[in-house]
Amino acid sequence: MTQATDMRRRRLLQTLAGMPLLPLAGGISSALGTSSAWADNTSPVTSIRFIGMDAPTLAKPEEMATVSVKSAMEVAFQNGKKQTFDLGYHPFFITGDNVPDGKGGTILAGGYYDIHNKPIMNVNGKQFFSDCPDGSSLLSVKGAKVDGVKGNPVFAVVQFEYTSRDADGADMYGKLPSPIAILTLDQNPDTGALSLVKYHNVDTSGVNGLWITCGASLSPWNTHLSSEEYEPDAAKKDDEQFAGFSQNLFGDAKKGNPYHYGHLPEVTVNKDGTGSVQKHYCLGRISHELVQVMPDERTVLMGDDATNGGLFMFIADKARDLSAGSLYVGKWTQTKSEGPGAGDISWIKLGHATSDEIKQMIDSGITIDDIMEVHTKDPGDASFTEIGFGGKPNWVKLKPGMEKQAAYLETHRYAALVGGTLDFTKMEGTTVNAKDKRAYSAMSYVYKTMTDGKGDIQVQGPKAGAVYEHVLTGGQKDSQGHAIDSEWVSVHMEPPAALIGEDLKTADSLGNTGHADKIANPDNLKFSEKLRTLFIGEDSGNHVNNFLWAYNVDTKELTRILSTPSGAESTGLHAVDEINGWTYIMSNCQHPGDWESPLHDKVKDTLDPLVRANFKDRFGSAVGYITGMPRMA
């Protein structure tokens, strides 16, 4: 590097200090070769916006069969000048790759392990690996030191939700214990680029393994908050899925206890790139999609990815400590019925508990028969209460004195029994906009129990879903008139107009049944305070390709910035405002080529061979992040 180029590089870095800057795919030095105007621009940044991409089409089928990024980010300066960054995508790996283990050897990315940390083998004699990477967190650890890192050590925690099928094509959903890994990444100080140095599989044996880990969030105290969704039903006596899970994890189909799953795992990353996991059992046993801790570091708003799901809140006794606190369920009072509707939210307290006492209940061998009596057909007995559970009716009667056990181990059933609103359908990602004191919840589908004319929620749709905005405030009381000790309580839910999907009466030329230029079935949500942007990832049965969107909460502009391979879901979303001066948008995808009919009928024959070539015959998927490169003048 010449002295002049080095001076320009330093001037550019000084210019960009304090502004969001995506990692540069080509490096600052090469960018400076033809961009002296950009390097000489020292005016303050005034705004940032994303420039969208068109949805890919069969005119370029290769773009429909991979992670495609044709979008850009525009930076405006106080002096009136603008600079545009072309965005791209960089994968750390495709699951099933052999990656460095940090010990001079390799390890299988997304590989599965049993309770003894031994590889779980597929029917073809090879180790199972996941095609479904999901929640991720990017973070740094003070004093971190890992061999092989030449720049700054940065860590990504990545969890793998499930595996779609075995080598013979048999369904494997929920039948394997979810692995979770810590990636040690070498951050180039000059470009922000990240390269994989070490892959560490976290030992989950101490928490009886993990169950269907879906979305995730980064806590304010720098830990990875995981999830266990679709909690196994303890009332289901012959559960083939759970028996398969138990067999693969323990080597015994009957050893697993359903009450050990459906909780909140928390992963702590160590300075050497290893880590540990603990489960918190006092945040309710629900279909945890992910949780969002509010800026008070005590209040937790939770997504519940279920039919007959609820809005749940946990308030910890102490900041930065989720081992004890109070659990609440929301009550919806409808204020608008058109479209996805709107409602005021009040709160019912379900109880107070410590994680240890709930775990002791589970370890004591308690069963659902000790807690409540459950029927799936009307017993003709007025002492039972009819509730909705998983989209079907249950008739429930609580055993005397078992309120706490029910609140924490049969949370869905108990919350419905005490009057909570359990009408939501697939409430997925949750995130917070701290400056405006707003939160956001993705309702992937607005249908079934939200639109059946029963219960508290009676709205119209759409099936393409919506993102609801929460108004957060303090000074609230629960249904018993007791003060709720938080300034971050949701009191109203309503979707912004731009964040409502649109159902099509007839499919378009590609097969989309949701409008391609609007969100459809939102799932992952993350908010960037610095970018003033809500990022929205899709899990859609209405879009032929799922998309990642950027929504500016000030301008209300919605922009498509990434397209996943056809048949894949947009997962692993994490917007990181700053690590060592660089901004990151983490993005994975899962189950590429998961064809649905009639949705993919028009594209499958063309795209299937391309997807298979890109993603290990549909057994692999991508883990990575979005990059940026200054567009040359």
XYZ file of C-alpha atoms in Angstrom, residues 133-614:
482
model
C -29.711 -23.418 10.404
C -31.762 -20.846 12.251
C -31.224 -18.326 15.072
C -27.845 -16.621 15.313
C -26.058 -14.019 17.429
C -22.894 -12.119 16.509
C -20.886 -10.805 19.450
C -17.462 -9.966 20.816
C -16.002 -10.994 24.169
C -13.632 -8.751 26.087
C -10.174 -10.264 26.353
C -10.925 -13.003 23.831
C -7.975 -14.866 22.377
C -8.224 -17.768 19.934
C -5.356 -19.374 18.038
C -5.466 -18.620 14.336
C -7.120 -15.204 14.632
C -4.938 -12.528 13.030
C -7.321 -9.576 13.383
C -10.142 -9.196 15.909
C -11.813 -12.303 17.384
C -15.587 -12.208 16.843
C -18.037 -14.997 17.657
C -21.245 -16.178 16.022
C -23.594 -18.505 17.880
C -25.639 -20.536 15.391
C -28.370 -23.047 16.182
C -29.775 -25.728 13.920
C -33.529 -26.152 14.196
C -34.037 -29.604 12.676
C -33.207 -31.903 9.763
C -35.858 -32.315 7.096
C -35.184 -35.920 6.065
C -32.781 -38.813 6.388
C -30.667 -40.176 3.533
C -33.588 -42.328 2.359
C -35.996 -39.369 2.362
C -37.915 -40.277 5.549
C -39.245 -37.377 7.627
C -36.917 -36.426 10.500
C -38.646 -33.268 11.773
C -38.206 -33.006 15.548
C -36.594 -36.437 15.843
C -33.040 -35.237 16.465
C -31.661 -33.097 19.337
C -30.881 -29.618 18.017
C -27.155 -28.814 17.916
C -25.835 -25.365 18.651
C -22.397 -24.115 17.631
C -20.026 -21.241 18.352
C -18.069 -19.973 15.361
C -14.820 -18.137 15.994
C -14.455 -15.566 13.234
C -11.398 -13.539 12.287
C -12.492 -9.943 11.676
C -10.292 -7.984 9.283
C -9.900 -4.540 10.964
C -9.561 -2.787 7.585
C -12.524 -4.309 5.755
C -14.755 -5.821 8.448
C -14.679 -9.117 6.536
C -15.208 -12.232 8.662
C -13.527 -15.598 8.062
C -14.162 -18.836 9.938
C -11.286 -20.029 12.134
C -12.957 -22.467 14.531
C -16.269 -24.314 14.912
C -17.169 -25.468 18.431
C -20.174 -27.698 19.128
C -21.712 -26.753 22.488
C -22.234 -29.641 24.925
C -25.992 -29.692 25.680
C -26.009 -32.917 27.714
C -26.310 -31.003 31.001
C -29.745 -29.690 29.948
C -30.975 -32.990 28.453
C -30.343 -31.765 24.920
C -32.245 -29.128 22.985
C -35.608 -29.409 21.229
C -36.384 -27.649 17.905
C -34.312 -24.489 18.422
C -35.855 -21.850 16.187
C -35.231 -18.088 16.446
C -32.778 -16.400 18.799
C -31.761 -13.019 20.171
C -28.722 -11.443 21.783
C -29.288 -10.425 25.401
C -28.175 -6.978 26.614
C -25.562 -8.805 28.689
C -24.033 -10.474 25.616
C -25.460 -13.998 25.794
C -27.323 -15.941 23.113
C -30.971 -16.512 24.022
C -32.135 -19.598 22.178
C -35.576 -21.233 21.950
C -37.456 -24.534 22.006
C -40.641 -24.277 19.954
C -43.637 -26.615 19.584
C -43.207 -28.053 23.080
C -43.994 -31.795 23.115
C -47.511 -32.474 24.371
C -47.297 -34.316 27.701
C -50.897 -35.471 27.241
C -50.036 -37.353 24.038
C -49.354 -40.907 25.151
C -48.023 -42.344 21.871
C -45.936 -39.534 20.408
C -43.885 -41.018 17.569
C -41.940 -37.781 17.053
C -40.898 -37.467 20.696
C -40.060 -41.166 20.889
C -37.771 -40.722 17.887
C -36.137 -37.714 19.526
C -35.588 -39.678 22.734
C -34.196 -42.679 20.863
C -31.671 -40.591 18.949
C -30.650 -38.544 21.985
C -30.618 -41.147 24.766
C -30.658 -44.439 22.871
C -33.986 -45.153 24.572
C -37.343 -44.147 23.093
C -38.964 -43.960 26.535
C -36.281 -42.085 28.499
C -37.144 -38.532 27.430
C -39.381 -36.372 29.622
C -41.491 -33.871 27.616
C -41.387 -31.397 30.505
C -37.644 -30.912 29.983
C -38.427 -29.158 26.669
C -40.239 -25.984 25.636
C -38.073 -23.672 27.733
C -35.465 -20.918 27.215
C -31.835 -21.993 26.695
C -29.119 -19.377 27.242
C -25.614 -19.783 25.762
C -22.563 -18.036 27.216
C -19.496 -17.672 24.962
C -16.057 -18.031 26.539
C -12.898 -16.123 25.608
C -11.436 -19.141 23.825
C -14.414 -19.689 21.528
C -15.999 -22.457 23.572
C -19.254 -22.020 25.468
C -21.852 -23.414 27.821
C -25.644 -23.610 27.943
C -28.225 -23.422 30.712
C -32.015 -23.623 30.524
C -34.397 -21.269 32.275
C -37.567 -23.081 33.302
C -39.508 -20.138 34.728
C -40.428 -18.271 31.506
C -43.300 -20.606 30.685
C -43.357 -23.815 28.686
C -44.633 -22.563 25.353
C -43.691 -22.674 21.674
C -40.734 -20.339 22.177
C -39.895 -18.799 18.800
C -37.600 -16.311 20.442
C -37.625 -13.763 23.247
C -36.721 -10.065 23.303
C -35.246 -8.549 26.452
C -36.179 -4.897 26.865
C -33.655 -2.135 27.693
C -34.443 -2.426 31.427
C -32.710 -5.838 31.201
C -35.601 -7.425 33.136
C -38.716 -7.368 30.922
C -38.969 -10.130 28.327
C -41.569 -10.144 25.529
C -42.018 -13.592 23.995
C -43.110 -14.929 20.636
C -45.249 -18.080 20.736
C -45.231 -19.934 17.403
C -48.442 -21.917 17.816
C -52.066 -22.159 16.837
C -53.955 -21.104 19.982
C -50.806 -19.197 20.905
C -50.543 -16.359 23.404
C -48.627 -13.168 24.042
C -46.451 -13.835 27.086
C -44.274 -11.557 29.208
C -41.712 -12.327 31.893
C -40.328 -9.791 34.355
C -37.146 -10.915 36.082
C -36.539 -10.175 39.749
C -33.046 -8.903 38.934
C -31.534 -7.294 35.857
C -29.436 -9.601 33.672
C -30.726 -12.691 35.488
C -33.538 -14.824 34.042
C -33.466 -17.420 36.828
C -36.428 -15.960 38.752
C -39.368 -13.694 38.038
C -43.049 -13.258 37.262
C -44.891 -14.697 34.245
C -47.866 -13.009 32.542
C -50.218 -13.755 29.650
C -51.816 -11.028 27.549
C -55.536 -10.321 27.180
C -56.624 -8.839 23.817
C -59.509 -6.353 23.764
C -60.295 -5.766 20.124
C -60.371 -2.171 18.868
C -60.452 -2.908 15.127
C -61.603 -5.925 13.132
C -60.746 -4.976 9.537
C -57.795 -6.811 8.000
C -55.412 -8.031 10.715
C -57.204 -5.808 13.231
C -55.889 -4.130 16.361
C -56.308 -4.579 20.078
C -55.531 -3.181 23.496
C -53.482 -5.479 25.710
C -53.931 -6.074 29.430
C -52.154 -8.686 31.517
C -52.994 -11.673 33.717
C -50.322 -12.824 36.149
C -49.764 -16.574 35.941
C -47.311 -16.812 38.807
C -43.859 -16.212 40.217
C -41.161 -18.881 40.277
C -37.477 -19.625 40.167
C -35.957 -21.782 37.477
C -34.601 -24.180 40.089
C -37.980 -24.903 41.658
C -39.581 -25.666 38.283
C -36.691 -27.933 37.332
C -37.092 -29.752 40.657
C -40.750 -30.353 39.794
C -39.737 -31.853 36.451
C -36.950 -33.982 37.906
C -39.323 -35.324 40.567
C -41.164 -37.199 37.822
C -44.343 -35.123 37.756
C -46.754 -35.991 34.928
C -49.692 -34.205 33.361
C -52.019 -36.563 35.249
C -50.705 -35.053 38.494
C -51.509 -31.532 37.255
C -54.764 -31.669 35.332
C -57.230 -33.907 33.587
C -57.362 -33.423 29.816
C -59.843 -34.787 27.287
C -59.913 -34.281 23.522
C -63.609 -35.162 23.369
C -66.373 -33.540 25.398
C -66.697 -35.582 28.620
C -70.183 -34.192 29.251
C -69.089 -32.940 32.673
C -69.702 -29.296 33.602
C -66.649 -29.293 35.883
C -64.422 -29.281 32.776
C -63.600 -26.114 30.806
C -63.348 -26.182 27.031
C -60.227 -24.460 25.685
C -58.348 -24.372 22.390
C -55.020 -26.190 22.250
C -52.970 -26.555 19.075
C -55.955 -25.702 16.914
C -58.202 -28.345 18.498
C -60.584 -28.350 21.468
C -59.493 -29.691 24.849
C -61.625 -30.129 27.946
C -59.520 -29.408 31.020
C -59.941 -29.656 34.775
C -57.154 -28.548 37.113
C -56.203 -30.738 40.062
C -56.502 -28.967 43.459
C -53.429 -26.971 44.499
C -51.611 -27.442 41.180
C -51.774 -23.862 39.907
C -48.012 -23.260 39.866
C -47.238 -26.598 38.261
C -49.841 -25.883 35.586
C -48.635 -22.319 34.996
C -45.070 -23.388 34.271
C -45.415 -26.885 32.794
C -48.795 -26.671 31.025
C -48.577 -22.964 30.270
C -50.788 -22.948 27.165
C -53.603 -24.856 28.815
C -53.402 -22.973 32.110
C -53.216 -19.533 30.455
C -56.382 -20.324 28.504
C -58.062 -21.671 31.627
C -57.521 -18.411 33.568
C -58.791 -16.189 30.742
C -55.720 -15.263 28.707
C -56.146 -14.702 24.973
C -54.923 -17.905 23.336
C -56.193 -17.071 19.837
C -52.993 -15.955 18.100
C -51.645 -17.980 15.171
C -47.915 -18.405 14.664
C -46.608 -15.383 16.563
C -42.972 -15.611 15.598
C -40.164 -13.034 15.752
C -40.170 -10.279 18.385
C -37.857 -7.265 18.558
C -37.684 -3.794 20.129
C -37.227 -0.211 18.902
C -35.928 1.319 22.119
C -35.829 4.962 20.996
C -39.530 5.047 20.089
C -40.514 2.588 22.826
C -42.111 0.237 20.334
C -41.831 -3.510 19.883
C -42.750 -5.641 16.883
C -44.226 -9.144 16.628
C -44.457 -11.158 13.417
C -47.805 -12.902 12.955
C -46.765 -15.263 10.216
C -50.322 -16.237 9.285
C -53.455 -14.355 10.307
C -55.971 -17.164 10.004
C -57.612 -20.090 11.835
C -58.186 -19.092 15.484
C -57.751 -15.388 14.656
C -60.424 -15.415 11.939
C -62.913 -18.119 13.002
C -65.293 -15.669 14.703
C -64.692 -17.175 18.138
C -62.714 -15.978 21.130
C -61.234 -12.554 21.832
C -59.645 -12.088 18.397
C -62.052 -11.829 15.476
C -60.249 -10.301 12.518
C -60.249 -10.886 8.743
C -56.689 -11.892 7.757
C -54.611 -12.012 5.570
C -53.160 -15.501 5.367
C -50.007 -13.738 4.177
C -49.662 -12.366 7.719
C -48.617 -9.058 9.234
C -46.116 -7.465 11.601
C -47.810 -5.918 14.631
C -46.361 -2.900 16.403
C -46.612 -2.808 20.200
C -46.982 0.419 22.170
C -44.824 0.042 25.295
C -45.326 1.967 28.500
C -45.225 1.777 32.298
C -47.669 2.313 35.150
C -49.725 -0.808 34.332
C -51.636 -3.128 36.647
C -52.489 -6.783 36.166
C -56.006 -8.258 36.216
C -55.914 -8.442 40.017
C -55.053 -4.754 40.341
C -51.415 -5.336 41.281
C -48.738 -3.068 39.834
C -46.613 -4.512 37.022
C -43.004 -3.623 37.806
C -41.875 -2.544 34.336
C -41.807 0.510 32.095
C -41.814 -1.716 28.965
C -45.280 -3.274 29.005
C -47.261 -3.736 25.776
C -50.646 -1.996 25.910
C -51.667 -1.975 22.233
C -50.976 -4.062 19.097
C -51.592 -2.861 15.542
C -49.705 -3.432 12.267
C -48.315 -0.499 10.244
C -49.962 -0.348 6.813
C -46.760 -1.284 4.957
C -46.297 -4.426 7.052
C -49.502 -6.211 6.070
C -49.339 -8.986 3.479
C -51.768 -9.247 0.586
C -53.451 -12.494 -0.469
C -53.934 -12.950 -4.207
C -57.224 -14.347 -5.482
C -55.319 -16.251 -8.150
C -51.643 -17.148 -8.284
C -49.326 -14.985 -10.377
C -47.203 -16.220 -13.288
C -44.602 -17.809 -10.966
C -47.125 -19.309 -8.562
C -47.039 -16.705 -5.778
C -50.325 -16.591 -3.847
C -49.141 -13.597 -1.828
C -48.277 -10.274 -3.504
C -44.580 -10.523 -4.397
C -43.857 -6.869 -3.595
C -45.286 -7.083 -0.082
C -44.277 -9.157 2.906
C -45.739 -12.638 3.110
C -45.645 -14.704 6.292
C -43.091 -12.698 8.301
C -40.959 -14.696 10.710
C -37.531 -13.408 11.758
C -37.527 -9.802 13.015
C -34.610 -7.658 14.105
C -34.440 -3.886 14.637
C -31.329 -1.763 14.080
C -31.328 1.382 16.217
C -28.516 2.946 14.208
C -30.115 2.226 10.825
C -33.641 2.984 12.133
C -34.629 -0.131 10.227
C -36.766 -3.158 10.993
C -35.469 -6.239 9.152
C -38.087 -8.876 8.291
C -37.342 -12.427 7.144
C -40.070 -14.603 5.627
C -41.191 -18.190 6.167
C -43.837 -18.208 3.495
C -46.094 -20.747 1.935
C -47.289 -17.927 -0.330
C -44.017 -16.726 -1.931
C -42.127 -18.969 -4.362
C -38.902 -17.418 -3.043
C -38.795 -16.064 0.497
C -37.345 -12.600 1.015
C -35.524 -10.481 3.568
C -36.984 -6.958 3.814
C -35.823 -3.653 5.317
C -38.501 -1.301 6.679
C -37.460 2.236 7.650
C -39.620 3.239 10.608
C -39.223 6.969 9.817
C -39.890 7.019 6.077
C -42.181 3.928 6.142
C -40.312 2.611 3.097
C -40.290 -1.187 2.651
C -37.411 -2.597 0.588
C -36.535 -6.129 -0.534
C -32.815 -6.704 0.102
C -32.306 -10.485 -0.211
C -33.945 -13.517 -1.800
C -33.450 -17.049 -0.486
C -33.327 -20.143 -2.702
C -36.775 -21.246 -3.811
C -38.381 -23.437 -1.180
C -36.139 -22.038 1.566
C -36.997 -19.930 4.602
C -35.119 -16.758 5.593
C -33.601 -17.470 9.018
C -30.783 -16.530 11.376
C -31.478 -12.814 11.106
C -29.393 -10.624 13.408
C -28.784 -6.905 12.872
C -25.645 -5.821 14.709
C -25.194 -2.071 14.963
C -21.488 -2.124 15.730
C -18.631 -4.526 16.393
C -15.227 -2.813 16.215
C -16.675 -0.100 13.959
C -18.556 -2.373 11.549
C -22.260 -3.034 11.078
C -23.463 -6.554 10.273
C -26.650 -8.157 9.013
C -26.472 -11.892 9.663
C -28.673 -14.068 7.464
C -29.098 -17.832 7.006
C -31.572 -19.919 5.074
C -33.031 -23.341 5.701
C -34.445 -26.289 3.728
C -33.763 -24.996 0.175
C -35.852 -26.873 -2.367
C -38.583 -27.791 0.101
C -41.128 -27.939 -2.682
C -44.827 -27.379 -2.043
C -47.680 -27.984 -4.465
C -49.223 -25.999 -6.063
C -46.928 -23.161 -4.898
C -43.801 -24.400 -6.710
C -45.403 -26.339 -9.562
C -44.399 -23.755 -12.198
C -40.743 -23.545 -11.135
C -39.802 -26.900 -9.602
C -38.689 -28.700 -12.761
C -36.353 -25.840 -13.707
C -35.019 -25.041 -10.244
C -34.710 -28.430 -8.583
C -31.438 -29.475 -10.311
C -29.926 -26.036 -9.619
C -30.869 -26.116 -5.932
C -29.529 -29.648 -5.605
C -26.217 -28.556 -7.148
C -25.914 -25.574 -4.799
